[in-house]
């Protein structure tokens, strides 16, 4: 068995100190002012510095593609499919997040249809 290495290695996107979370949060809100505080907190906690890979130069929520429920966007879904191997809605709604707890059935169906076309 190889030596332990994960205790001191940052997860993807976790390349900033936890003490800097508020600074990163403020920077995300400034860069993407259309995000609510709750959205910015969830996204930053989930993706860290990779958030810029997902949102890029988006100027409005519309730039992120379709919305599924109050928080999930097409841009996030595309990222999860290309970078985190999400293949099915449950991969996103339950394994990668717990957004399935609050997402209405119609939005889950719309997410499945979107994923089938990406």
Tab-separated table of C-alpha atoms in Angstrom:
chain	number	residue	atom	x	y	z
A	1	UNK	CA	0.000	0.000	0.000
A	2	UNK	CA	1.318	3.455	-0.851
A	3	UNK	CA	1.866	6.129	1.807
A	4	UNK	CA	-1.015	8.425	2.778
A	5	UNK	CA	-1.041	11.607	0.762
A	6	UNK	CA	-4.605	12.952	0.766
A	7	UNK	CA	-4.524	14.527	4.242
A	8	UNK	CA	-2.210	17.287	3.045
A	9	UNK	CA	-3.295	17.553	-0.574
A	10	UNK	CA	-5.973	19.985	-1.717
A	11	UNK	CA	-8.929	18.605	-3.609
A	12	UNK	CA	-9.497	20.067	-7.092
A	13	UNK	CA	-10.432	23.710	-6.618
A	14	UNK	CA	-9.322	23.699	-2.990
A	15	UNK	CA	-6.083	25.499	-3.669
A	16	UNK	CA	-6.719	28.328	-1.222
A	17	UNK	CA	-6.632	28.339	2.561
A	18	UNK	CA	-9.965	27.892	4.331
A	19	UNK	CA	-9.310	31.172	6.122
A	20	UNK	CA	-9.531	32.870	2.717
A	21	UNK	CA	-13.050	31.607	2.028
A	22	UNK	CA	-14.622	35.000	2.766
A	23	UNK	CA	-12.117	36.730	0.478
A	24	UNK	CA	-12.850	34.229	-2.307
A	25	UNK	CA	-16.588	34.589	-1.637
A	26	UNK	CA	-16.383	38.380	-1.978
A	27	UNK	CA	-14.341	38.032	-5.179
A	28	UNK	CA	-16.917	35.632	-6.653
A	29	UNK	CA	-19.788	37.980	-5.791
A	30	UNK	CA	-17.907	40.871	-7.386
A	31	UNK	CA	-17.047	38.919	-10.540
A	32	UNK	CA	-20.549	37.397	-10.918
A	33	UNK	CA	-22.896	39.886	-9.209
A	34	UNK	CA	-25.973	38.031	-10.448
A	35	UNK	CA	-25.282	35.243	-7.932
A	36	UNK	CA	-27.143	35.400	-4.653
A	37	UNK	CA	-25.099	35.032	-1.491
A	38	UNK	CA	-26.456	31.510	-0.980
A	39	UNK	CA	-25.605	30.501	-4.551
A	40	UNK	CA	-22.094	31.907	-4.316
A	41	UNK	CA	-21.508	30.113	-1.022
A	42	UNK	CA	-22.738	26.748	-2.356
A	43	UNK	CA	-20.769	27.032	-5.581
A	44	UNK	CA	-17.563	28.199	-3.944
A	45	UNK	CA	-17.783	25.438	-1.334
A	46	UNK	CA	-18.360	22.860	-4.079
A	47	UNK	CA	-15.890	24.050	-6.720
A	48	UNK	CA	-13.493	26.501	-5.086
A	49	UNK	CA	-11.127	28.055	-7.587
A	50	UNK	CA	-12.658	25.970	-10.382
A	51	UNK	CA	-15.668	28.256	-10.282
A	52	UNK	CA	-13.979	30.473	-12.861
A	53	UNK	CA	-13.767	27.459	-15.196
A	54	UNK	CA	-17.531	27.001	-14.919
A	55	UNK	CA	-18.696	30.614	-15.116
A	56	UNK	CA	-15.859	32.217	-17.085
A	57	UNK	CA	-16.855	35.641	-18.349
A	58	UNK	CA	-20.596	35.250	-17.731
A	59	UNK	CA	-22.249	38.631	-17.270
A	60	UNK	CA	-25.732	37.403	-16.362
A	61	UNK	CA	-27.529	34.274	-15.248
A	62	UNK	CA	-28.754	33.853	-18.833
A	63	UNK	CA	-25.135	33.347	-19.930
A	64	UNK	CA	-25.058	30.139	-17.859
A	65	UNK	CA	-27.646	28.325	-19.942
A	66	UNK	CA	-30.908	26.835	-18.745
A	67	UNK	CA	-31.768	26.681	-15.076
A	68	UNK	CA	-32.898	23.599	-13.200
A	69	UNK	CA	-34.472	24.397	-9.872
A	70	UNK	CA	-33.329	27.532	-8.072
A	71	UNK	CA	-29.575	26.870	-8.219
A	72	UNK	CA	-28.405	24.465	-10.910
A	73	UNK	CA	-27.413	25.897	-14.308
A	74	UNK	CA	-26.495	24.441	-17.660
A	75	UNK	CA	-22.911	25.667	-17.179
A	76	UNK	CA	-22.576	23.705	-13.947
A	77	UNK	CA	-24.132	20.616	-15.521
A	78	UNK	CA	-21.739	20.776	-18.483
A	79	UNK	CA	-18.795	21.080	-16.096
A	80	UNK	CA	-19.959	18.090	-14.070
A	81	UNK	CA	-20.412	16.037	-17.220
A	82	UNK	CA	-17.042	16.901	-18.757
A	83	UNK	CA	-14.823	17.164	-15.668
A	84	UNK	CA	-16.484	14.985	-13.046
A	85	UNK	CA	-17.944	12.184	-15.159
A	86	UNK	CA	-21.590	12.825	-14.353
A	87	UNK	CA	-23.654	10.742	-16.751
A	88	UNK	CA	-27.122	10.753	-15.225
A	89	UNK	CA	-29.214	13.289	-13.297
A	90	UNK	CA	-28.753	11.297	-10.091
A	91	UNK	CA	-24.976	11.743	-10.426
A	92	UNK	CA	-25.541	15.479	-10.059
A	93	UNK	CA	-28.612	15.642	-7.843
A	94	UNK	CA	-27.558	13.081	-5.258
A	95	UNK	CA	-23.923	12.047	-5.583
A	96	UNK	CA	-22.244	15.393	-6.311
A	97	UNK	CA	-24.747	17.593	-4.508
A	98	UNK	CA	-27.935	17.159	-2.589
A	99	UNK	CA	-29.931	19.411	-4.911
A	100	UNK	CA	-32.339	16.530	-5.436
A	101	UNK	CA	-33.765	17.271	-1.994
A	102	UNK	CA	-35.410	20.479	-3.205
A	103	UNK	CA	-35.621	20.178	-6.985
A	104	UNK	CA	-39.165	19.796	-8.340
A	105	UNK	CA	-39.911	16.763	-10.520
A	106	UNK	CA	-40.425	18.912	-13.629
A	107	UNK	CA	-36.924	20.363	-13.222
A	108	UNK	CA	-35.444	16.883	-12.744
A	109	UNK	CA	-37.106	15.845	-16.009
A	110	UNK	CA	-35.779	18.966	-17.761
A	111	UNK	CA	-32.296	18.183	-16.421
A	112	UNK	CA	-32.486	14.641	-17.813
A	113	UNK	CA	-33.553	15.980	-21.228
A	114	UNK	CA	-30.719	18.539	-21.182
A	115	UNK	CA	-28.122	15.939	-20.243
A	116	UNK	CA	-29.301	13.689	-23.076
A	117	UNK	CA	-28.457	16.439	-25.594
A	118	UNK	CA	-25.050	17.508	-24.208
